């Protein structure tokens, strides 16, 4: 009886073409199933890095805007205007609204 089991155990079974194709398909599917989360994680990381860069750029632009607004506000102060006029030998006088005449031309 031992000889009969040895003969059965030593017999090799050959895979058919259909079984080989099924095996390769399953391996491919398994590879893709493992690859999808890796690709998703890489894309997520890329978007996070890109978002941080955009946030830094937005912060820089906001800071630049505040600086410009402060320079405009400073330049429009009466003391600054008077000082600049004095440096350029200009005389600033108040204009009364009663003395102004507005002329409009219609075509």
PDB file of C-alpha atoms in Angstrom:
ATOM      1  CA  UNK A   1       0.000   0.000   0.000  1.00  0.00           C
ATOM      2  CA  UNK A   2       2.897   2.333   0.668  1.00  0.00           C
ATOM      3  CA  UNK A   3       4.050   1.870  -2.924  1.00  0.00           C
ATOM      4  CA  UNK A   4       0.624   2.916  -4.211  1.00  0.00           C
ATOM      5  CA  UNK A   5       0.748   6.152  -2.161  1.00  0.00           C
ATOM      6  CA  UNK A   6       4.270   6.889  -3.387  1.00  0.00           C
ATOM      7  CA  UNK A   7       3.117   6.560  -6.987  1.00  0.00           C
ATOM      8  CA  UNK A   8       0.212   8.928  -6.422  1.00  0.00           C
ATOM      9  CA  UNK A   9       2.352  11.474  -4.538  1.00  0.00           C
ATOM     10  CA  UNK A  10       5.068  11.560  -7.200  1.00  0.00           C
ATOM     11  CA  UNK A  11       2.649  12.137 -10.028  1.00  0.00           C
ATOM     12  CA  UNK A  12       2.875  15.755 -11.171  1.00  0.00           C
ATOM     13  CA  UNK A  13      -0.211  17.570 -12.317  1.00  0.00           C
ATOM     14  CA  UNK A  14       0.225  20.010 -15.197  1.00  0.00           C
ATOM     15  CA  UNK A  15      -1.729  23.256 -15.177  1.00  0.00           C
ATOM     16  CA  UNK A  16      -3.958  23.938 -18.118  1.00  0.00           C
ATOM     17  CA  UNK A  17      -3.770  27.182 -20.046  1.00  0.00           C
ATOM     18  CA  UNK A  18      -7.024  28.346 -18.469  1.00  0.00           C
ATOM     19  CA  UNK A  19      -5.666  27.746 -14.957  1.00  0.00           C
ATOM     20  CA  UNK A  20      -2.421  29.559 -15.796  1.00  0.00           C
ATOM     21  CA  UNK A  21      -4.376  32.550 -17.136  1.00  0.00           C
ATOM     22  CA  UNK A  22      -6.571  32.559 -14.029  1.00  0.00           C
ATOM     23  CA  UNK A  23      -3.500  32.419 -11.777  1.00  0.00           C
ATOM     24  CA  UNK A  24      -1.828  35.329 -13.602  1.00  0.00           C
ATOM     25  CA  UNK A  25      -5.071  37.319 -13.481  1.00  0.00           C
ATOM     26  CA  UNK A  26      -5.340  36.787  -9.736  1.00  0.00           C
ATOM     27  CA  UNK A  27      -1.715  37.841  -9.225  1.00  0.00           C
ATOM     28  CA  UNK A  28      -2.288  40.960 -11.312  1.00  0.00           C
ATOM     29  CA  UNK A  29      -5.455  41.799  -9.380  1.00  0.00           C
ATOM     30  CA  UNK A  30      -3.639  41.304  -6.071  1.00  0.00           C
ATOM     31  CA  UNK A  31      -0.810  43.574  -7.226  1.00  0.00           C
ATOM     32  CA  UNK A  32      -3.274  46.274  -8.268  1.00  0.00           C
ATOM     33  CA  UNK A  33      -5.187  45.966  -5.007  1.00  0.00           C
ATOM     34  CA  UNK A  34      -1.956  46.549  -3.094  1.00  0.00           C
ATOM     35  CA  UNK A  35      -0.839  49.353  -5.412  1.00  0.00           C
ATOM     36  CA  UNK A  36      -4.010  51.486  -5.190  1.00  0.00           C
ATOM     37  CA  UNK A  37      -3.554  52.564  -1.523  1.00  0.00           C
ATOM     38  CA  UNK A  38       0.080  53.413  -2.182  1.00  0.00           C
ATOM     39  CA  UNK A  39      -0.863  55.623  -5.145  1.00  0.00           C
ATOM     40  CA  UNK A  40      -3.628  57.266  -3.110  1.00  0.00           C
ATOM     41  CA  UNK A  41      -1.242  58.012  -0.245  1.00  0.00           C
ATOM     42  CA  UNK A  42       1.315  59.494  -2.642  1.00  0.00           C
ATOM     43  CA  UNK A  43      -1.308  61.715  -4.287  1.00  0.00           C
ATOM     44  CA  UNK A  44      -2.628  62.801  -0.895  1.00  0.00           C
ATOM     45  CA  UNK A  45       0.872  63.748   0.230  1.00  0.00           C
ATOM     46  CA  UNK A  46       1.442  65.674  -2.987  1.00  0.00           C
ATOM     47  CA  UNK A  47      -1.789  67.640  -2.469  1.00  0.00           C
ATOM     48  CA  UNK A  48      -0.890  68.392   1.154  1.00  0.00           C
ATOM     49  CA  UNK A  49       2.523  69.747   0.149  1.00  0.00           C
ATOM     50  CA  UNK A  50       0.964  71.805  -2.642  1.00  0.00           C
ATOM     51  CA  UNK A  51      -1.668  73.186  -0.248  1.00  0.00           C
ATOM     52  CA  UNK A  52       0.996  74.211   2.272  1.00  0.00           C
ATOM     53  CA  UNK A  53       2.873  76.053  -0.466  1.00  0.00           C
ATOM     54  CA  UNK A  54      -0.273  77.889  -1.522  1.00  0.00           C
ATOM     55  CA  UNK A  55      -1.056  78.800   2.104  1.00  0.00           C
ATOM     56  CA  UNK A  56       2.457  80.208   2.559  1.00  0.00           C
ATOM     57  CA  UNK A  57       2.121  82.215  -0.648  1.00  0.00           C
ATOM     58  CA  UNK A  58      -1.282  83.519   0.467  1.00  0.00           C
ATOM     59  CA  UNK A  59       0.166  84.519   3.840  1.00  0.00           C
ATOM     60  CA  UNK A  60       3.053  86.317   2.127  1.00  0.00           C
ATOM     61  CA  UNK A  61       0.673  88.197  -0.182  1.00  0.00           C
ATOM     62  CA  UNK A  62      -1.580  89.173   2.731  1.00  0.00           C
ATOM     63  CA  UNK A  63       1.421  90.514   4.624  1.00  0.00           C
ATOM     64  CA  UNK A  64       2.537  92.434   1.546  1.00  0.00           C
ATOM     65  CA  UNK A  65      -0.973  93.908   1.179  1.00  0.00           C
ATOM     66  CA  UNK A  66      -0.949  95.063   4.807  1.00  0.00           C
ATOM     67  CA  UNK A  67       2.433  96.728   4.331  1.00  0.00           C
ATOM     68  CA  UNK A  68       1.199  98.551   1.231  1.00  0.00           C
ATOM     69  CA  UNK A  69      -1.956  99.688   3.013  1.00  0.00           C
ATOM     70  CA  UNK A  70       0.091 100.998   5.938  1.00  0.00           C
ATOM     71  CA  UNK A  71       2.401 102.890   3.559  1.00  0.00           C
ATOM     72  CA  UNK A  72      -0.608 104.429   1.801  1.00  0.00           C
ATOM     73  CA  UNK A  73      -2.158 105.422   5.128  1.00  0.00           C
ATOM     74  CA  UNK A  74       1.127 106.895   6.304  1.00  0.00           C
ATOM     75  CA  UNK A  75       1.618 108.840   3.083  1.00  0.00           C
ATOM     76  CA  UNK A  76      -1.842 110.368   3.337  1.00  0.00           C
ATOM     77  CA  UNK A  77      -1.296 111.761   6.844  1.00  0.00           C
ATOM     78  CA  UNK A  78      -1.527 115.573   6.964  1.00  0.00           C
ATOM     79  CA  UNK A  79       1.869 115.858   8.672  1.00  0.00           C
ATOM     80  CA  UNK A  80       3.566 113.873   5.923  1.00  0.00           C
ATOM     81  CA  UNK A  81       1.837 115.880   3.200  1.00  0.00           C
ATOM     82  CA  UNK A  82       2.807 119.163   4.871  1.00  0.00           C
ATOM     83  CA  UNK A  83       6.401 118.022   5.261  1.00  0.00           C
ATOM     84  CA  UNK A  84       6.656 116.983   1.613  1.00  0.00           C
ATOM     85  CA  UNK A  85       5.122 120.272   0.497  1.00  0.00           C
ATOM     86  CA  UNK A  86       7.598 122.226   2.640  1.00  0.00           C
ATOM     87  CA  UNK A  87      10.513 120.261   1.185  1.00  0.00           C
ATOM     88  CA  UNK A  88       9.367 121.140  -2.330  1.00  0.00           C
ATOM     89  CA  UNK A  89       8.678 124.813  -1.485  1.00  0.00           C
ATOM     90  CA  UNK A  90       4.944 124.417  -1.974  1.00  0.00           C
ATOM     91  CA  UNK A  91       2.272 126.281  -0.071  1.00  0.00           C
ATOM     92  CA  UNK A  92      -0.886 124.449   0.876  1.00  0.00           C
ATOM     93  CA  UNK A  93      -4.042 126.464   1.444  1.00  0.00           C
ATOM     94  CA  UNK A  94      -7.517 125.437   2.407  1.00  0.00           C
ATOM     95  CA  UNK A  95     -10.101 125.892  -0.297  1.00  0.00           C
ATOM     96  CA  UNK A  96     -13.528 126.880   0.820  1.00  0.00           C
ATOM     97  CA  UNK A  97     -16.423 125.130  -0.842  1.00  0.00           C
ATOM     98  CA  UNK A  98     -18.251 128.438  -1.440  1.00  0.00           C
ATOM     99  CA  UNK A  99     -15.559 129.708  -3.758  1.00  0.00           C
ATOM    100  CA  UNK A 100     -15.502 126.655  -6.016  1.00  0.00           C
ATOM    101  CA  UNK A 101     -17.207 126.801  -9.356  1.00  0.00           C
ATOM    102  CA  UNK A 102     -17.782 123.553 -11.216  1.00  0.00           C
ATOM    103  CA  UNK A 103     -17.933 123.642 -14.985  1.00  0.00           C
ATOM    104  CA  UNK A 104     -19.161 120.637 -16.924  1.00  0.00           C
ATOM    105  CA  UNK A 105     -19.089 120.300 -20.668  1.00  0.00           C
ATOM    106  CA  UNK A 106     -21.561 118.036 -22.415  1.00  0.00           C
ATOM    107  CA  UNK A 107     -20.846 116.875 -25.896  1.00  0.00           C
TER     108      UNK A 107
END
